């Protein structure tokens, strides 16, 4: 610590970061879906949390129900069975894999599986867990979008990350 002429202490950059992390834990909400973007998000968190003692991750997998799927009279009768399948067969294997990778890297994490609209569920989960940053994976361009310039692609897509950026109270990081 060095002193300025007016008696105000100054800290080096690493000292400032250490004091901020000690004062406030950084909590990340990682939205994972089991695709390659999940691996990039986990790599980002492990690289970011390296050397930091105050990083926590809330790992979220959101399963949305297909509205066009018909159950032919079983909408209410099989609802619990369908929800159970979405959580246990689709979400839990993804969450267990991510949690084990983060725990090996020494990052505290909590995993959650939710069913519902992705944007509203992510925003609700970020608010409930007091997350500072929301991490989402960038979806690769499909079809003709791959040939368009990035600026034009942004206007044409109703991407999850773009909707989150517009609505989220916390910072949103799109991991490519």
Short mmCIF file of C-alpha atoms in Angstrom, two decimals:
data_model
loop_
_atom_site.label_atom_id
_atom_site.label_comp_id
_atom_site.label_asym_id
_atom_site.label_seq_id
_atom_site.Cartn_x
_atom_site.Cartn_y
_atom_site.Cartn_z
CA UNK A 1 0.00 0.00 0.00
CA UNK A 2 1.36 3.40 -0.93
CA UNK A 3 0.28 6.81 0.20
CA UNK A 4 -0.80 9.70 -1.99
CA UNK A 5 0.10 13.26 -1.13
CA UNK A 6 -3.30 13.84 0.52
CA UNK A 7 -3.17 10.86 2.84
CA UNK A 8 -5.52 8.64 0.81
CA UNK A 9 -4.20 5.08 0.54
CA UNK A 10 -3.96 3.51 -2.93
CA UNK A 11 -3.82 -0.15 -3.76
CA UNK A 12 -2.29 -2.05 -6.63
CA UNK A 13 -4.71 -3.66 -9.07
CA UNK A 14 -4.39 -7.12 -7.51
CA UNK A 15 -4.92 -5.66 -4.05
CA UNK A 16 -8.11 -3.87 -5.16
CA UNK A 17 -9.49 -7.05 -6.69
CA UNK A 18 -8.65 -9.00 -3.53
CA UNK A 19 -10.40 -6.40 -1.34
CA UNK A 20 -13.49 -6.36 -3.59
CA UNK A 21 -13.69 -10.15 -3.67
CA UNK A 22 -13.31 -10.31 0.09
CA UNK A 23 -16.08 -7.77 0.50
CA UNK A 24 -18.47 -9.31 -2.01
CA UNK A 25 -18.59 -12.78 -3.45
CA UNK A 26 -19.05 -13.01 -7.20
CA UNK A 27 -21.96 -15.28 -8.01
CA UNK A 28 -22.32 -16.55 -11.57
CA UNK A 29 -25.48 -18.03 -13.08
CA UNK A 30 -24.37 -20.51 -15.74
CA UNK A 31 -27.13 -21.57 -18.12
CA UNK A 32 -26.21 -24.97 -19.54
CA UNK A 33 -27.97 -27.11 -22.12
CA UNK A 34 -25.62 -30.03 -22.80
CA UNK A 35 -24.31 -28.72 -26.13
CA UNK A 36 -20.77 -27.59 -26.94
CA UNK A 37 -21.59 -24.19 -25.46
CA UNK A 38 -21.87 -25.91 -22.07
CA UNK A 39 -18.23 -26.98 -22.30
CA UNK A 40 -17.20 -23.44 -23.20
CA UNK A 41 -19.15 -22.03 -20.23
CA UNK A 42 -17.51 -24.50 -17.83
CA UNK A 43 -14.07 -23.68 -19.24
CA UNK A 44 -14.82 -19.97 -18.83
CA UNK A 45 -15.87 -20.40 -15.20
CA UNK A 46 -12.84 -22.50 -14.30
CA UNK A 47 -10.47 -20.02 -15.95
CA UNK A 48 -12.24 -17.09 -14.32
CA UNK A 49 -12.35 -18.67 -10.88
CA UNK A 50 -8.70 -19.73 -10.93
CA UNK A 51 -6.95 -18.05 -8.03
CA UNK A 52 -10.14 -16.46 -6.69
CA UNK A 53 -11.54 -17.73 -3.44
CA UNK A 54 -14.85 -15.92 -3.69
CA UNK A 55 -16.45 -17.29 -6.85
CA UNK A 56 -19.66 -19.29 -6.71
CA UNK A 57 -21.63 -20.75 -9.59
CA UNK A 58 -25.32 -21.52 -9.84
CA UNK A 59 -25.69 -24.00 -12.69
CA UNK A 60 -29.14 -23.91 -14.30
CA UNK A 61 -30.70 -26.17 -16.89
CA UNK A 62 -34.08 -25.05 -18.20
CA UNK A 63 -36.30 -27.59 -19.90
CA UNK A 64 -39.16 -26.18 -21.91
CA UNK A 65 -42.21 -28.20 -22.80
CA UNK A 66 -43.09 -28.52 -26.44
CA UNK A 67 -46.36 -26.73 -26.96
CA UNK A 68 -47.01 -28.49 -30.27
CA UNK A 69 -46.77 -31.98 -28.74
CA UNK A 70 -50.14 -33.54 -28.14
CA UNK A 71 -50.82 -36.04 -25.45
CA UNK A 72 -54.20 -37.10 -26.88
CA UNK A 73 -56.29 -36.60 -23.79
CA UNK A 74 -53.49 -37.20 -21.29
CA UNK A 75 -52.53 -33.56 -20.75
CA UNK A 76 -53.32 -33.54 -17.05
CA UNK A 77 -53.06 -37.26 -16.38
CA UNK A 78 -49.43 -37.64 -17.52
CA UNK A 79 -48.19 -34.15 -16.57
CA UNK A 80 -46.22 -35.29 -13.50
CA UNK A 81 -44.68 -38.19 -15.41
CA UNK A 82 -43.56 -35.88 -18.23
CA UNK A 83 -42.12 -33.33 -15.79
CA UNK A 84 -40.28 -36.10 -13.96
CA UNK A 85 -38.79 -37.35 -17.23
CA UNK A 86 -37.68 -33.88 -18.29
CA UNK A 87 -35.86 -33.37 -14.98
CA UNK A 88 -34.43 -36.85 -14.34
CA UNK A 89 -33.59 -38.04 -17.85
CA UNK A 90 -32.62 -34.79 -19.58
CA UNK A 91 -31.55 -32.19 -17.04
CA UNK A 92 -29.86 -34.15 -14.23
CA UNK A 93 -27.17 -35.86 -16.37
CA UNK A 94 -26.11 -32.46 -17.75
CA UNK A 95 -26.09 -30.84 -14.31
CA UNK A 96 -24.17 -33.70 -12.68
CA UNK A 97 -21.48 -33.54 -15.35
CA UNK A 98 -21.06 -29.77 -15.02
CA UNK A 99 -21.10 -29.89 -11.23
CA UNK A 100 -18.40 -32.56 -11.10
CA UNK A 101 -16.16 -30.57 -13.47
CA UNK A 102 -16.58 -27.38 -11.44
CA UNK A 103 -15.98 -29.13 -8.12
CA UNK A 104 -12.76 -30.63 -9.48
CA UNK A 105 -11.67 -27.08 -10.34
CA UNK A 106 -12.44 -26.00 -6.76
CA UNK A 107 -15.46 -23.83 -7.55
CA UNK A 108 -18.45 -23.87 -5.24
CA UNK A 109 -21.58 -24.64 -7.19
CA UNK A 110 -25.27 -25.29 -6.81
CA UNK A 111 -27.23 -26.96 -9.59
CA UNK A 112 -30.87 -26.41 -10.45
CA UNK A 113 -33.21 -27.94 -12.99
CA UNK A 114 -36.30 -25.97 -13.92
CA UNK A 115 -39.19 -26.42 -16.33
CA UNK A 116 -40.65 -23.40 -18.09
CA UNK A 117 -39.98 -20.53 -20.44
CA UNK A 118 -36.19 -20.08 -20.64
CA UNK A 119 -36.06 -16.28 -20.39
CA UNK A 120 -38.43 -15.88 -17.46
CA UNK A 121 -36.93 -18.87 -15.64
CA UNK A 122 -33.37 -17.56 -16.04
CA UNK A 123 -34.36 -14.08 -14.86
CA UNK A 124 -36.24 -15.48 -11.86
CA UNK A 125 -33.36 -17.78 -10.91
CA UNK A 126 -30.82 -14.93 -11.22
CA UNK A 127 -32.94 -12.77 -8.90
CA UNK A 128 -33.59 -15.55 -6.36
CA UNK A 129 -29.89 -16.43 -6.10
CA UNK A 130 -28.59 -12.83 -6.19
CA UNK A 131 -26.37 -13.57 -9.19
CA UNK A 132 -24.05 -10.81 -10.40
CA UNK A 133 -23.42 -12.26 -13.87
CA UNK A 134 -25.48 -14.50 -16.17
CA UNK A 135 -23.45 -16.74 -18.50
CA UNK A 136 -25.13 -18.09 -21.63
CA UNK A 137 -23.68 -19.89 -24.60
CA UNK A 138 -23.73 -18.41 -28.07
CA UNK A 139 -25.76 -20.47 -30.48
CA UNK A 140 -24.05 -21.10 -33.82
CA UNK A 141 -25.66 -19.45 -36.84
CA UNK A 142 -27.98 -21.70 -38.84
CA UNK A 143 -28.57 -21.83 -42.56
CA UNK A 144 -28.32 -18.53 -44.38
CA UNK A 145 -27.48 -16.68 -41.15
CA UNK A 146 -23.97 -18.08 -41.36
CA UNK A 147 -23.35 -16.00 -44.48
CA UNK A 148 -24.68 -12.72 -43.08
CA UNK A 149 -22.58 -10.08 -41.34
CA UNK A 150 -22.83 -10.09 -37.53
CA UNK A 151 -24.66 -6.76 -37.39
CA UNK A 152 -27.42 -8.01 -39.69
CA UNK A 153 -27.64 -11.34 -37.89
CA UNK A 154 -28.37 -9.60 -34.58
CA UNK A 155 -31.42 -7.87 -36.01
CA UNK A 156 -32.89 -11.00 -37.55
CA UNK A 157 -32.55 -13.38 -34.61
CA UNK A 158 -34.68 -13.51 -31.51
CA UNK A 159 -31.88 -15.19 -29.64
CA UNK A 160 -32.09 -16.12 -25.97
CA UNK A 161 -29.02 -14.05 -25.14
CA UNK A 162 -30.40 -10.96 -26.88
CA UNK A 163 -33.66 -11.18 -24.93
CA UNK A 164 -31.74 -11.65 -21.68
CA UNK A 165 -29.53 -8.65 -22.39
CA UNK A 166 -32.63 -6.53 -22.86
CA UNK A 167 -34.39 -7.72 -19.69
CA UNK A 168 -31.77 -8.84 -17.16
CA UNK A 169 -30.94 -6.73 -14.11
CA UNK A 170 -27.46 -8.33 -13.96
CA UNK A 171 -24.66 -8.40 -16.51
CA UNK A 172 -25.05 -10.98 -19.28
CA UNK A 173 -21.97 -12.63 -20.78
CA UNK A 174 -22.35 -14.59 -23.99
CA UNK A 175 -19.60 -17.22 -24.10
CA UNK A 176 -18.53 -18.08 -27.64
#
